[in-house]
Amino acid sequence: LERFGEYVPPEDINKVNDNYLREKIPVFSHIPLYIGRELFGLDIPDSESDAQTNTLGEFLRVKKIVYAKNTPGIFPRDPNIEPRLSTKDLIRRIPVQDVYNLSRVGGDNIDEHLIENLGLLIFEKSRHSKYIQVIDINDPSSIEKAFLGRRVGSVIYHPK
């Protein structure tokens, strides 16, 4: 990302257009409140990073959103809780409605690990964004593969 990523302050969001996206990957700390209100009628808290990301994807009209997380993808439950899961347990593709049925409680007993419920709701309501690809931020090759459109990690999709 260091060659292509560029921090964009929220007040400069309108500089991100198709031409910009062909050359750079915008990195935002958060989105302006008006975007969530205009698109979904919601005030999206800065702390809801998945909801912010999905709203930004809809605003930019992108088809695919990439989540770089501390996991190689989506599992039926937290893979770090004993007994541990391996990459053979990885779910490669899953419809968005089925993500609600996965256990997203982590080892810290906090729910909504992997993706927040508000993020799922916004993705379900999205007209433009059709896929969320979940990749391992700690694996540089997975980042490259995701941006080149190769199969890596897991994909959440709209079944429509």
Tab-separated table of C-alpha atoms in Angstrom:
chain	number	residue	atom	x	y	z
A	1	LEU	CA	0.000	0.000	0.000
A	2	GLU	CA	2.848	2.396	0.663
A	3	ARG	CA	3.338	3.144	-3.062
A	4	PHE	CA	-0.328	3.620	-3.831
A	5	GLY	CA	-2.055	4.503	-0.570
A	6	GLU	CA	-2.692	8.125	0.303
A	7	TYR	CA	-4.372	9.596	3.358
A	8	VAL	CA	-7.387	11.694	2.393
A	9	PRO	CA	-8.836	13.989	5.072
A	10	PRO	CA	-12.645	13.678	5.312
A	11	GLU	CA	-13.129	17.226	4.060
A	12	ASP	CA	-11.309	16.289	0.812
A	13	ILE	CA	-13.519	13.283	0.018
A	14	ASN	CA	-14.837	14.884	-3.172
A	15	LYS	CA	-11.364	14.787	-4.756
A	16	VAL	CA	-11.684	10.998	-4.917
A	17	ASN	CA	-13.154	10.172	-8.320
A	18	ASP	CA	-12.678	7.478	-10.984
A	19	ASN	CA	-9.375	8.959	-12.174
A	20	TYR	CA	-8.047	9.164	-8.622
A	21	LEU	CA	-9.047	5.544	-7.932
A	22	ARG	CA	-7.166	4.314	-11.021
A	23	GLU	CA	-3.904	5.609	-9.560
A	24	LYS	CA	-4.236	5.615	-5.789
A	25	ILE	CA	-5.866	3.856	-2.870
A	26	PRO	CA	-7.532	6.424	-0.600
A	27	VAL	CA	-7.065	5.912	3.137
A	28	PHE	CA	-9.608	7.660	5.377
A	29	SER	CA	-9.722	8.029	9.146
A	30	HIS	CA	-13.491	8.475	8.906
A	31	ILE	CA	-16.118	9.820	6.545
A	32	PRO	CA	-18.094	13.057	6.863
A	33	LEU	CA	-21.440	12.530	8.656
A	34	TYR	CA	-23.469	13.833	5.719
A	35	ILE	CA	-22.553	10.819	3.568
A	36	GLY	CA	-24.194	8.284	5.889
A	37	ARG	CA	-27.233	10.523	6.216
A	38	GLU	CA	-27.610	11.027	2.463
A	39	LEU	CA	-27.132	7.387	1.478
A	40	PHE	CA	-28.749	5.494	4.352
A	41	GLY	CA	-30.429	8.036	6.635
A	42	LEU	CA	-27.986	7.126	9.412
A	43	ASP	CA	-25.394	8.872	11.529
A	44	ILE	CA	-22.492	6.441	11.437
A	45	PRO	CA	-20.188	6.688	14.474
A	46	ASP	CA	-16.462	7.023	13.751
A	47	SER	CA	-15.927	3.913	15.904
A	48	GLU	CA	-17.936	1.746	13.461
A	49	SER	CA	-15.101	1.280	10.956
A	50	ASP	CA	-16.835	-1.446	8.921
A	51	ALA	CA	-19.987	0.650	8.555
A	52	GLN	CA	-17.837	3.641	7.586
A	53	THR	CA	-15.961	1.541	5.019
A	54	ASN	CA	-19.144	0.128	3.476
A	55	THR	CA	-20.734	3.574	3.317
A	56	LEU	CA	-17.624	4.907	1.613
A	57	GLY	CA	-17.753	2.023	-0.881
A	58	GLU	CA	-21.340	2.886	-1.740
A	59	PHE	CA	-20.497	6.597	-2.005
A	60	LEU	CA	-17.637	5.808	-4.419
A	61	ARG	CA	-19.838	3.259	-6.246
A	62	VAL	CA	-17.268	0.488	-6.016
A	63	LYS	CA	-18.294	-3.091	-6.712
A	64	LYS	CA	-15.803	-4.691	-4.298
A	65	ILE	CA	-14.668	-3.614	-0.829
A	66	VAL	CA	-11.507	-5.103	0.681
A	67	TYR	CA	-11.226	-5.561	4.451
A	68	ALA	CA	-7.624	-6.027	5.571
A	69	LYS	CA	-8.069	-7.703	8.960
A	70	ASN	CA	-5.983	-9.733	11.410
A	71	THR	CA	-7.359	-12.982	10.017
A	72	PRO	CA	-6.910	-14.865	6.740
A	73	GLY	CA	-10.666	-14.716	6.161
A	74	ILE	CA	-13.991	-15.800	7.619
A	75	PHE	CA	-14.344	-18.829	9.882
A	76	PRO	CA	-17.435	-20.451	11.458
A	77	ARG	CA	-16.227	-18.936	14.777
A	78	ASP	CA	-13.157	-17.170	16.170
A	79	PRO	CA	-10.264	-19.362	14.957
A	80	ASN	CA	-8.084	-18.393	17.940
A	81	ILE	CA	-10.395	-19.859	20.584
A	82	GLU	CA	-9.558	-23.444	21.586
A	83	PRO	CA	-9.838	-25.773	19.848
A	84	ARG	CA	-8.132	-23.627	17.222
A	85	LEU	CA	-9.292	-23.653	13.622
A	86	SER	CA	-6.980	-23.879	10.627
A	87	THR	CA	-7.162	-22.462	7.111
A	88	LYS	CA	-8.934	-25.656	6.009
A	89	ASP	CA	-11.911	-24.361	8.074
A	90	LEU	CA	-11.929	-21.068	6.155
A	91	ILE	CA	-15.240	-20.139	4.530
A	92	ARG	CA	-14.351	-18.990	0.999
A	93	ARG	CA	-17.762	-17.518	0.013
A	94	ILE	CA	-20.751	-16.633	2.143
A	95	PRO	CA	-23.939	-14.642	1.521
A	96	VAL	CA	-24.260	-11.567	3.717
A	97	GLN	CA	-27.376	-12.902	5.488
A	98	ASP	CA	-25.451	-15.997	6.647
A	99	VAL	CA	-22.762	-13.899	8.360
A	100	TYR	CA	-25.319	-13.001	11.054
A	101	ASN	CA	-25.534	-16.717	11.913
A	102	LEU	CA	-21.782	-17.126	12.506
A	103	SER	CA	-20.392	-16.808	15.998
A	104	ARG	CA	-18.573	-13.478	15.989
A	105	VAL	CA	-17.761	-13.531	19.702
A	106	GLY	CA	-14.012	-13.312	20.249
A	107	GLY	CA	-11.773	-14.554	23.023
A	108	ASP	CA	-12.536	-11.286	24.829
A	109	ASN	CA	-16.266	-12.262	24.924
A	110	ILE	CA	-17.163	-9.232	22.817
A	111	ASP	CA	-19.546	-9.773	19.910
A	112	GLU	CA	-19.311	-8.431	16.358
A	113	HIS	CA	-15.712	-9.447	15.714
A	114	LEU	CA	-14.849	-9.534	12.012
A	115	ILE	CA	-17.674	-7.158	11.001
A	116	GLU	CA	-20.102	-5.004	12.954
A	117	ASN	CA	-23.862	-5.476	12.584
A	118	LEU	CA	-24.231	-1.903	11.300
A	119	GLY	CA	-21.602	-2.693	8.656
A	120	LEU	CA	-23.580	-5.755	7.563
A	121	LEU	CA	-26.821	-3.757	7.444
A	122	ILE	CA	-25.254	-1.068	5.268
A	123	PHE	CA	-23.741	-3.665	2.942
A	124	GLU	CA	-27.152	-5.331	2.587
A	125	LYS	CA	-28.688	-1.978	1.618
A	126	SER	CA	-25.921	-1.106	-0.851
A	127	ARG	CA	-26.841	-0.836	-4.507
A	128	HIS	CA	-23.310	-0.627	-5.918
A	129	SER	CA	-21.099	-2.663	-3.581
A	130	LYS	CA	-21.657	-6.377	-4.198
A	131	TYR	CA	-18.655	-8.041	-2.515
A	132	ILE	CA	-16.546	-7.689	0.602
A	133	GLN	CA	-13.250	-9.540	0.374
A	134	VAL	CA	-11.696	-10.290	3.791
A	135	ILE	CA	-7.917	-10.716	3.657
A	136	ASP	CA	-5.020	-10.991	6.102
A	137	ILE	CA	-3.322	-7.615	6.592
A	138	ASN	CA	-0.258	-9.436	7.939
A	139	ASP	CA	0.305	-11.265	4.640
A	140	PRO	CA	1.616	-8.875	1.936
A	141	SER	CA	0.921	-11.438	-0.801
A	142	SER	CA	-2.783	-11.553	0.123
A	143	ILE	CA	-3.002	-7.773	-0.220
A	144	GLU	CA	-1.423	-7.917	-3.667
A	145	LYS	CA	-3.653	-10.817	-4.757
A	146	ALA	CA	-6.806	-9.022	-3.597
A	147	PHE	CA	-5.988	-5.890	-5.550
A	148	LEU	CA	-5.146	-7.953	-8.631
A	149	GLY	CA	-8.532	-9.704	-8.400
A	150	ARG	CA	-7.140	-13.103	-7.448
A	151	ARG	CA	-8.736	-15.585	-5.069
A	152	VAL	CA	-7.563	-14.996	-1.529
A	153	GLY	CA	-9.273	-14.903	1.858
A	154	SER	CA	-13.054	-14.947	1.989
A	155	VAL	CA	-15.841	-13.142	0.139
A	156	ILE	CA	-19.141	-11.886	1.549
A	157	TYR	CA	-21.623	-11.327	-1.256
A	158	HIS	CA	-25.145	-10.218	-2.060
A	159	PRO	CA	-27.050	-13.291	-3.316
A	160	LYS	CA	-29.205	-11.207	-5.674
